[in-house]
Amino acid sequence: MTSAQTAINDGHFADALTKVGEAEKAAIDASAYELYIINRTKAAAAMGAGQTELAFTATETAIATKAAPAAEQLALIESLVHAAYGAKDYARAARWADRYAQEGGANPDVASLRVQAQYLGGDYAGAATALNAQVNADDAAGRTTPERELRVLASAQAKLGDAAGRSATMERLATHYPKPAYWSELLSRIDRRTLDDRLALDFLRLAHATGSLGEAGPQLALAEIALSAGFAGESLAVLDGGLAQGVLGVGPDAAKHRALRDRARKLAADDAAARPRDEAAARASRDGNALAMLGQIAAAEGRVDDGVAQMEQGLAKGGVRREQEARLRLGEAQALAGRSGEALQTLGSVHGAGGLSELAQLWRLYASTARTQPAVAAPASQAGAGQRSP
């Protein structure tokens, strides 16, 4: 086989194949090792000649001789998996990746290629089964499943029509790899047509906090709803952010955006001036409604610790109307402040119709990411605490 190897080294692959063929004819009583060498050489010549299928079958024949040492055998199988995957022969890549694992191969790249080959080959059920097993093993070992594997799993589940499975996978992605695209899909589970109007602000706040709010329209909607609900400082922060990003304050509606900002700034200043009087009145009130509302406003403006304390005091005082909504807002504030443990406990107790339970669940998921800074906050000099009720 020396002459064939020399031809390969010189780039004369067709000539090498001819010499290998001659060697095969002469190898009547060849040993397993000789057959191994012949087929390894044939595989190299065939690959160089662009005869991929011949290269693969020769490699498979070489493996079947079992003449190579164990480590070399595993390396040969691994190379076949990579070559087959690169040639888009996904069925062969998956088959030999299985063989690699059976023979004790431990390179995680091969396991990953196996799943990808299953998926790309149309075996969505097989890919999902393998990836679910990986997720369970990772959970048991306290590891985080890589984002790439979770994305393939979510896609396979979509192909299979497994809505529940995909939803769970998207929650994992949003938790461990919190990107706007993942949160956008999770938020799309909330039916905006049946969402209670009073919860639109909570929905948009979560979209804003996760970076999935989008362009001018949704940002403007958040600012307008916050302003009409009595959260002038929050509205001002959203508008200032949009203007700084160049999302708002441009185009045919630029004047409208700036006029809304001027209005929000004036109302925020009015709220700040009235804050001492409003807080005194709230503490003197027989029920906790005013305190709960002041707490919501404070938290929305970025004075989160004060807001959380006031909401807790209002709820403890009792008599709060729409108590479940108030608890949702408390959980939101705790989550935005990075107080994950408190937020998880608060939001876990929230329930109700009109999207309330669903929103609480998503805010709870957000809290589990343990973020440390509120995404919606106004500068302290602009914060106010008026009592315009939503």
Tab-separated table of C-alpha atoms in Angstrom:
chain	number	residue	atom	x	y	z
A	1	MET	CA	0.000	0.000	0.000
A	2	THR	CA	3.046	2.227	0.035
A	3	SER	CA	2.631	3.226	-3.625
A	4	ALA	CA	-1.049	4.083	-3.040
A	5	GLN	CA	-0.160	6.230	-0.046
A	6	THR	CA	2.512	8.008	-2.072
A	7	ALA	CA	-0.046	8.759	-4.790
A	8	ILE	CA	-2.395	10.192	-2.144
A	9	ASN	CA	0.372	12.376	-0.751
A	10	ASP	CA	1.053	13.643	-4.270
A	11	GLY	CA	-2.637	14.396	-4.845
A	12	HIS	CA	-3.067	11.661	-7.462
A	13	PHE	CA	-6.230	10.196	-5.946
A	14	ALA	CA	-7.518	8.327	-9.010
A	15	ASP	CA	-4.150	6.621	-9.365
A	16	ALA	CA	-4.243	5.791	-5.658
A	17	LEU	CA	-7.655	4.159	-6.051
A	18	THR	CA	-6.311	2.035	-8.897
A	19	LYS	CA	-3.405	0.862	-6.765
A	20	VAL	CA	-5.753	0.108	-3.853
A	21	GLY	CA	-7.910	-1.972	-6.219
A	22	GLU	CA	-4.872	-3.971	-7.247
A	23	ALA	CA	-3.999	-4.552	-3.608
A	24	GLU	CA	-7.536	-5.767	-2.881
A	25	LYS	CA	-7.371	-8.334	-5.699
A	26	ALA	CA	-4.095	-9.629	-4.371
A	27	ALA	CA	-5.280	-9.815	-0.766
A	28	ILE	CA	-6.845	-13.276	-0.961
A	29	ASP	CA	-5.794	-14.460	2.468
A	30	ALA	CA	-5.295	-11.029	4.000
A	31	SER	CA	-5.423	-10.613	7.759
A	32	ALA	CA	-7.939	-8.397	9.462
A	33	TYR	CA	-5.251	-5.766	9.999
A	34	GLU	CA	-4.253	-5.846	6.312
A	35	LEU	CA	-7.884	-5.353	5.316
A	36	TYR	CA	-8.063	-2.504	7.783
A	37	ILE	CA	-5.064	-0.762	6.197
A	38	ILE	CA	-6.385	-1.347	2.666
A	39	ASN	CA	-9.765	0.186	3.473
A	40	ARG	CA	-8.301	3.120	5.418
A	41	THR	CA	-6.171	3.887	2.371
A	42	LYS	CA	-9.134	3.440	0.012
A	43	ALA	CA	-11.212	5.828	2.147
A	44	ALA	CA	-8.524	8.507	1.995
A	45	ALA	CA	-8.115	8.144	-1.778
A	46	ALA	CA	-11.861	8.137	-2.394
A	47	MET	CA	-12.403	11.239	-0.258
A	48	GLY	CA	-9.654	13.023	-2.163
A	49	ALA	CA	-11.234	11.965	-5.445
A	50	GLY	CA	-14.610	13.327	-4.369
A	51	GLN	CA	-16.195	9.871	-4.121
A	52	THR	CA	-17.802	10.435	-0.730
A	53	GLU	CA	-20.009	7.345	-0.647
A	54	LEU	CA	-17.077	5.094	-1.496
A	55	ALA	CA	-15.027	6.783	1.225
A	56	PHE	CA	-17.768	6.185	3.774
A	57	THR	CA	-18.286	2.510	2.893
A	58	ALA	CA	-14.512	1.910	2.969
A	59	THR	CA	-14.305	3.521	6.405
A	60	GLU	CA	-17.211	1.373	7.614
A	61	THR	CA	-15.447	-1.736	6.298
A	62	ALA	CA	-12.255	-0.703	8.089
A	63	ILE	CA	-14.191	-0.275	11.340
A	64	ALA	CA	-15.846	-3.676	10.866
A	65	THR	CA	-12.445	-5.428	10.845
A	66	LYS	CA	-12.007	-4.456	14.517
A	67	ALA	CA	-8.280	-4.573	13.841
A	68	ALA	CA	-7.464	-1.145	15.185
A	69	PRO	CA	-6.624	-0.433	18.826
A	70	ALA	CA	-9.636	0.772	20.851
A	71	ALA	CA	-8.606	4.423	20.917
A	72	GLU	CA	-7.906	4.451	17.177
A	73	GLN	CA	-11.212	2.712	16.490
A	74	LEU	CA	-13.105	5.391	18.428
A	75	ALA	CA	-11.225	8.162	16.634
A	76	LEU	CA	-12.100	6.586	13.269
A	77	ILE	CA	-15.789	6.359	14.180
A	78	GLU	CA	-15.744	9.968	15.375
A	79	SER	CA	-14.183	11.113	12.095
A	80	LEU	CA	-16.854	9.223	10.180
A	81	VAL	CA	-19.606	10.960	12.168
A	82	HIS	CA	-18.136	14.372	11.403
A	83	ALA	CA	-17.577	13.554	7.730
A	84	ALA	CA	-21.071	12.167	7.252
A	85	TYR	CA	-22.612	15.179	8.989
A	86	GLY	CA	-20.564	17.525	6.838
A	87	ALA	CA	-21.789	15.678	3.742
A	88	LYS	CA	-25.412	16.018	4.971
A	89	ASP	CA	-25.716	12.241	5.241
A	90	TYR	CA	-27.617	12.683	8.484
A	91	ALA	CA	-28.904	9.126	8.813
A	92	ARG	CA	-25.366	7.757	8.612
A	93	ALA	CA	-24.058	10.411	11.025
A	94	ALA	CA	-26.734	9.558	13.605
A	95	ARG	CA	-26.176	5.813	13.194
A	96	TRP	CA	-22.441	6.036	13.760
A	97	ALA	CA	-22.835	8.512	16.596
A	98	ASP	CA	-24.912	5.810	18.315
A	99	ARG	CA	-22.130	3.299	17.658
A	100	TYR	CA	-19.589	5.748	19.066
A	101	ALA	CA	-21.547	5.981	22.324
A	102	GLN	CA	-21.999	2.198	22.473
A	103	GLU	CA	-18.238	1.716	22.248
A	104	GLY	CA	-17.599	4.130	25.086
A	105	GLY	CA	-16.925	7.350	23.235
A	106	ALA	CA	-17.334	10.344	25.514
A	107	ASN	CA	-16.763	13.406	23.331
A	108	PRO	CA	-19.852	15.594	23.901
A	109	ASP	CA	-19.468	17.075	20.415
A	110	VAL	CA	-20.395	13.720	18.914
A	111	ALA	CA	-23.524	13.488	21.050
A	112	SER	CA	-24.479	16.989	19.963
A	113	LEU	CA	-23.930	16.107	16.293
A	114	ARG	CA	-26.094	13.033	16.739
A	115	VAL	CA	-29.068	15.085	17.875
A	116	GLN	CA	-28.540	17.685	15.184
A	117	ALA	CA	-28.313	14.934	12.568
A	118	GLN	CA	-31.571	13.455	13.809
A	119	TYR	CA	-33.267	16.826	13.601
A	120	LEU	CA	-31.868	17.755	10.196
A	121	GLY	CA	-32.692	14.279	8.923
A	122	GLY	CA	-36.338	14.757	9.871
A	123	ASP	CA	-36.328	12.512	12.943
A	124	TYR	CA	-37.889	15.164	15.161
A	125	ALA	CA	-39.253	12.650	17.654
A	126	GLY	CA	-35.830	11.050	18.070
A	127	ALA	CA	-34.156	14.425	18.497
A	128	ALA	CA	-36.734	15.543	21.057
A	129	THR	CA	-36.409	12.304	23.020
A	130	ALA	CA	-32.616	12.571	23.130
A	131	LEU	CA	-32.670	16.237	24.092
A	132	ASN	CA	-35.287	15.755	26.802
A	133	ALA	CA	-33.071	13.049	28.263
A	134	GLN	CA	-30.142	15.474	28.179
A	135	VAL	CA	-32.199	18.195	29.887
A	136	ASN	CA	-33.242	15.765	32.637
A	137	ALA	CA	-29.642	14.647	33.119
A	138	ASP	CA	-28.464	18.243	33.259
A	139	ASP	CA	-31.132	19.073	35.830
A	140	ALA	CA	-30.117	16.124	37.970
A	141	ALA	CA	-26.467	17.171	37.812
A	142	GLY	CA	-27.201	20.842	38.472
A	143	ARG	CA	-25.998	21.868	35.010
A	144	THR	CA	-27.588	24.318	32.594
A	145	THR	CA	-28.373	22.789	29.224
A	146	PRO	CA	-26.576	24.722	26.449
A	147	GLU	CA	-28.674	27.232	24.558
A	148	ARG	CA	-28.053	25.541	21.207
A	149	GLU	CA	-29.511	22.248	22.415
A	150	LEU	CA	-32.549	23.972	23.906
A	151	ARG	CA	-33.171	25.812	20.638
A	152	VAL	CA	-33.057	22.546	18.677
A	153	LEU	CA	-35.412	20.963	21.212
A	154	ALA	CA	-37.881	23.851	20.917
A	155	SER	CA	-37.794	23.598	17.138
A	156	ALA	CA	-38.306	19.827	17.201
A	157	GLN	CA	-41.254	20.242	19.557
A	158	ALA	CA	-42.758	22.799	17.192
A	159	LYS	CA	-42.373	20.369	14.282
A	160	LEU	CA	-44.118	17.688	16.357
A	161	GLY	CA	-46.945	20.014	17.371
A	162	ASP	CA	-45.970	19.647	21.038
A	163	ALA	CA	-47.183	23.061	22.232
A	164	ALA	CA	-46.823	22.262	25.930
A	165	GLY	CA	-43.311	20.917	25.484
A	166	ARG	CA	-42.213	23.916	23.413
A	167	SER	CA	-43.679	26.307	25.963
A	168	ALA	CA	-41.693	24.638	28.743
A	169	THR	CA	-38.525	24.782	26.659
A	170	MET	CA	-39.057	28.451	25.858
A	171	GLU	CA	-39.408	29.110	29.571
A	172	ARG	CA	-36.026	27.450	30.087
A	173	LEU	CA	-34.491	29.561	27.363
A	174	ALA	CA	-35.961	32.761	28.794
A	175	THR	CA	-34.758	31.830	32.278
A	176	HIS	CA	-31.185	30.833	31.446
A	177	TYR	CA	-30.624	32.872	28.281
A	178	PRO	CA	-33.003	35.841	28.693
A	179	LYS	CA	-33.174	37.283	25.198
A	180	PRO	CA	-35.982	39.458	23.829
A	181	ALA	CA	-36.905	36.888	21.163
A	182	TYR	CA	-37.604	34.200	23.766
A	183	TRP	CA	-39.633	36.581	25.910
A	184	SER	CA	-41.600	37.782	22.897
A	185	GLU	CA	-42.775	34.235	22.282
A	186	LEU	CA	-43.712	33.722	25.918
A	187	LEU	CA	-45.627	36.998	25.992
A	188	SER	CA	-47.483	35.969	22.847
A	189	ARG	CA	-49.156	33.276	24.963
A	190	ILE	CA	-51.190	36.043	26.584
A	191	ASP	CA	-54.274	36.651	24.466
A	192	ARG	CA	-54.414	40.432	24.237
A	193	ARG	CA	-58.043	40.212	23.078
A	194	THR	CA	-59.156	38.703	26.372
A	195	LEU	CA	-56.634	40.460	28.621
A	196	ASP	CA	-58.343	42.694	31.175
A	197	ASP	CA	-57.789	46.346	30.252
A	198	ARG	CA	-56.482	47.010	33.750
A	199	LEU	CA	-53.650	44.535	33.149
A	200	ALA	CA	-52.411	46.033	29.872
A	201	LEU	CA	-49.916	48.117	31.833
A	202	ASP	CA	-48.528	45.042	33.594
A	203	PHE	CA	-48.182	43.250	30.258
A	204	LEU	CA	-46.313	46.156	28.665
A	205	ARG	CA	-44.113	46.603	31.730
A	206	LEU	CA	-42.960	42.997	31.431
A	207	ALA	CA	-42.308	43.428	27.709
A	208	HIS	CA	-40.274	46.549	28.508
A	209	ALA	CA	-38.362	44.856	31.325
A	210	THR	CA	-37.383	41.935	29.074
A	211	GLY	CA	-36.376	44.124	26.147
A	212	SER	CA	-39.151	42.738	23.965
A	213	LEU	CA	-41.378	45.809	23.858
A	214	GLY	CA	-40.405	46.634	20.301
A	215	GLU	CA	-40.458	49.883	18.408
A	216	ALA	CA	-42.256	53.219	18.742
A	217	GLY	CA	-45.851	51.968	18.882
A	218	PRO	CA	-45.570	49.712	21.950
A	219	GLN	CA	-43.292	52.189	23.758
A	220	LEU	CA	-45.748	54.978	23.162
A	221	ALA	CA	-48.603	52.744	24.325
A	222	LEU	CA	-46.770	52.007	27.576
A	223	ALA	CA	-46.115	55.708	28.166
A	224	GLU	CA	-49.731	56.683	27.438
A	225	ILE	CA	-51.263	53.930	29.568
A	226	ALA	CA	-48.885	54.642	32.455
A	227	LEU	CA	-49.742	58.333	32.317
A	228	SER	CA	-53.498	57.764	32.244
A	229	ALA	CA	-53.169	55.289	35.130
A	230	GLY	CA	-51.444	57.847	37.351
A	231	PHE	CA	-47.812	56.829	36.844
A	232	ALA	CA	-46.447	60.076	35.408
A	233	GLY	CA	-42.863	59.407	36.487
A	234	GLU	CA	-42.881	56.016	34.810
A	235	SER	CA	-44.367	57.501	31.649
A	236	LEU	CA	-41.680	60.171	31.620
A	237	ALA	CA	-38.914	57.552	31.996
A	238	VAL	CA	-40.283	55.521	29.079
A	239	LEU	CA	-40.567	58.600	26.881
A	240	ASP	CA	-37.082	59.810	27.818
A	241	GLY	CA	-35.695	56.366	26.999
A	242	GLY	CA	-37.458	56.249	23.643
A	243	LEU	CA	-36.256	59.729	22.751
A	244	ALA	CA	-32.677	58.891	23.727
A	245	GLN	CA	-32.772	55.756	21.583
A	246	GLY	CA	-34.153	57.663	18.619
A	247	VAL	CA	-37.230	55.442	18.589
A	248	LEU	CA	-39.538	58.269	19.664
A	249	GLY	CA	-39.349	61.926	18.684
A	250	VAL	CA	-38.820	61.164	14.992
A	251	GLY	CA	-41.105	60.901	12.001
A	252	PRO	CA	-44.534	62.463	11.492
A	253	ASP	CA	-45.537	61.931	15.156
A	254	ALA	CA	-42.436	63.583	16.639
A	255	ALA	CA	-44.378	66.607	17.905
A	256	LYS	CA	-46.980	64.344	19.531
A	257	HIS	CA	-44.257	62.416	21.346
A	258	ARG	CA	-42.645	65.564	22.697
A	259	ALA	CA	-45.980	67.048	23.739
A	260	LEU	CA	-46.756	63.854	25.660
A	261	ARG	CA	-43.357	64.079	27.340
A	262	ASP	CA	-43.981	67.679	28.372
A	263	ARG	CA	-47.286	66.649	29.888
A	264	ALA	CA	-45.715	63.705	31.720
A	265	ARG	CA	-42.939	65.938	33.071
A	266	LYS	CA	-45.442	68.481	34.417
A	267	LEU	CA	-47.594	65.811	36.077
A	268	ALA	CA	-44.530	64.106	37.548
A	269	ALA	CA	-43.471	67.433	39.079
A	270	ASP	CA	-46.984	67.958	40.456
A	271	ASP	CA	-46.867	64.474	41.975
A	272	ALA	CA	-43.502	65.139	43.616
A	273	ALA	CA	-44.807	68.357	45.178
A	274	ALA	CA	-47.905	66.599	46.505
A	275	ARG	CA	-46.073	63.565	47.840
A	276	PRO	CA	-45.723	64.572	51.538
A	277	ARG	CA	-49.423	65.506	51.743
A	278	ASP	CA	-50.507	62.331	49.938
A	279	GLU	CA	-48.390	60.078	52.124
A	280	ALA	CA	-49.746	61.644	55.312
A	281	ALA	CA	-53.309	61.211	54.077
A	282	ALA	CA	-52.635	57.597	53.085
A	283	ARG	CA	-51.271	56.710	56.518
A	284	ALA	CA	-54.282	58.309	58.173
A	285	SER	CA	-56.723	56.424	55.960
A	286	ARG	CA	-58.820	53.658	57.494
A	287	ASP	CA	-57.917	51.184	54.725
A	288	GLY	CA	-54.803	50.392	52.752
A	289	ASN	CA	-55.917	51.514	49.282
A	290	ALA	CA	-54.044	54.820	49.215
A	291	LEU	CA	-50.851	53.314	50.610
A	292	ALA	CA	-50.970	50.469	48.093
A	293	MET	CA	-51.421	52.932	45.243
A	294	LEU	CA	-48.621	55.208	46.464
A	295	GLY	CA	-46.384	52.160	46.665
A	296	GLN	CA	-47.188	51.200	43.082
A	297	ILE	CA	-46.333	54.706	41.911
A	298	ALA	CA	-43.098	54.844	43.887
A	299	ALA	CA	-41.958	51.485	42.520
A	300	ALA	CA	-42.863	52.451	38.957
A	301	GLU	CA	-40.745	55.586	39.304
A	302	GLY	CA	-37.720	53.655	40.505
A	303	ARG	CA	-38.100	54.247	44.257
A	304	VAL	CA	-38.554	50.526	44.568
A	305	ASP	CA	-37.683	49.961	48.218
A	306	ASP	CA	-40.089	52.707	49.315
A	307	GLY	CA	-42.727	51.352	46.942
A	308	VAL	CA	-42.455	47.784	48.181
A	309	ALA	CA	-42.680	48.925	51.794
A	310	GLN	CA	-45.765	51.046	51.119
A	311	MET	CA	-47.525	48.290	49.185
A	312	GLU	CA	-46.810	45.809	51.954
A	313	GLN	CA	-48.126	48.274	54.555
A	314	GLY	CA	-51.253	48.933	52.498
A	315	LEU	CA	-51.998	45.224	52.065
A	316	ALA	CA	-51.353	44.599	55.758
A	317	LYS	CA	-53.736	47.442	56.669
A	318	GLY	CA	-56.465	45.682	54.721
A	319	GLY	CA	-59.486	46.705	52.724
A	320	VAL	CA	-57.521	46.990	49.475
A	321	ARG	CA	-59.738	46.856	46.403
A	322	ARG	CA	-58.637	44.437	43.675
A	323	GLU	CA	-56.223	42.863	46.118
A	324	GLN	CA	-54.910	40.312	43.614
A	325	GLU	CA	-53.896	43.087	41.219
A	326	ALA	CA	-52.172	44.903	44.090
A	327	ARG	CA	-50.235	41.733	44.918
A	328	LEU	CA	-49.257	41.382	41.266
A	329	ARG	CA	-47.839	44.915	41.323
A	330	LEU	CA	-45.993	44.166	44.560
A	331	GLY	CA	-44.464	41.058	42.982
A	332	GLU	CA	-43.491	43.053	39.897
A	333	ALA	CA	-41.677	45.617	42.045
A	334	GLN	CA	-39.864	42.937	43.994
A	335	ALA	CA	-38.817	41.222	40.760
A	336	LEU	CA	-37.560	44.442	39.173
A	337	ALA	CA	-35.590	45.171	42.339
A	338	GLY	CA	-33.882	41.779	42.130
A	339	ARG	CA	-35.585	40.563	45.317
A	340	SER	CA	-36.262	37.225	43.707
A	341	GLY	CA	-37.208	35.168	46.743
A	342	GLU	CA	-39.831	37.660	47.865
A	343	ALA	CA	-41.137	38.093	44.329
A	344	LEU	CA	-41.501	34.348	43.774
A	345	GLN	CA	-43.479	34.011	46.981
A	346	THR	CA	-45.721	37.004	46.264
A	347	LEU	CA	-46.405	36.140	42.637
A	348	GLY	CA	-46.996	32.493	43.467
A	349	SER	CA	-50.062	33.533	45.464
A	350	VAL	CA	-51.614	35.683	42.700
A	351	HIS	CA	-54.556	34.258	40.799
A	352	GLY	CA	-57.504	35.523	38.855
A	353	ALA	CA	-59.224	35.776	35.499
A	354	GLY	CA	-58.640	38.065	32.535
A	355	GLY	CA	-54.990	37.072	32.191
A	356	LEU	CA	-54.079	37.769	35.823
A	357	SER	CA	-52.877	34.252	36.618
A	358	GLU	CA	-50.971	33.998	33.340
A	359	LEU	CA	-49.231	37.337	33.855
A	360	ALA	CA	-48.307	36.436	37.420
A	361	GLN	CA	-46.729	33.227	36.135
A	362	LEU	CA	-44.638	35.102	33.567
A	363	TRP	CA	-43.576	37.743	36.092
A	364	ARG	CA	-42.622	34.878	38.382
A	365	LEU	CA	-40.474	33.444	35.594
A	366	TYR	CA	-38.861	36.857	35.165
A	367	ALA	CA	-38.168	37.001	38.907
A	368	SER	CA	-36.321	33.680	38.697
A	369	THR	CA	-33.723	35.270	36.417
A	370	ALA	CA	-32.622	37.309	39.483
A	371	ARG	CA	-32.115	40.588	37.682
A	372	THR	CA	-30.782	43.347	39.851
A	373	GLN	CA	-31.927	46.596	38.291
A	374	PRO	CA	-35.420	47.797	37.426
A	375	ALA	CA	-35.830	48.283	33.680
A	376	VAL	CA	-38.492	50.981	34.080
A	377	ALA	CA	-37.364	53.838	36.282
A	378	ALA	CA	-37.432	57.616	36.309
A	379	PRO	CA	-34.671	59.842	37.641
A	380	ALA	CA	-35.265	60.690	41.299
A	381	SER	CA	-35.673	64.365	40.512
A	382	GLN	CA	-38.604	63.527	38.237
A	383	ALA	CA	-40.313	60.966	40.451
A	384	GLY	CA	-43.708	61.725	41.882
A	385	ALA	CA	-46.326	60.153	44.059
A	386	GLY	CA	-49.739	61.372	43.053
A	387	GLN	CA	-52.886	59.424	43.660
A	388	ARG	CA	-54.598	59.440	40.288
A	389	SER	CA	-56.214	56.030	40.299
A	390	PRO	CA	-55.982	53.667	37.303
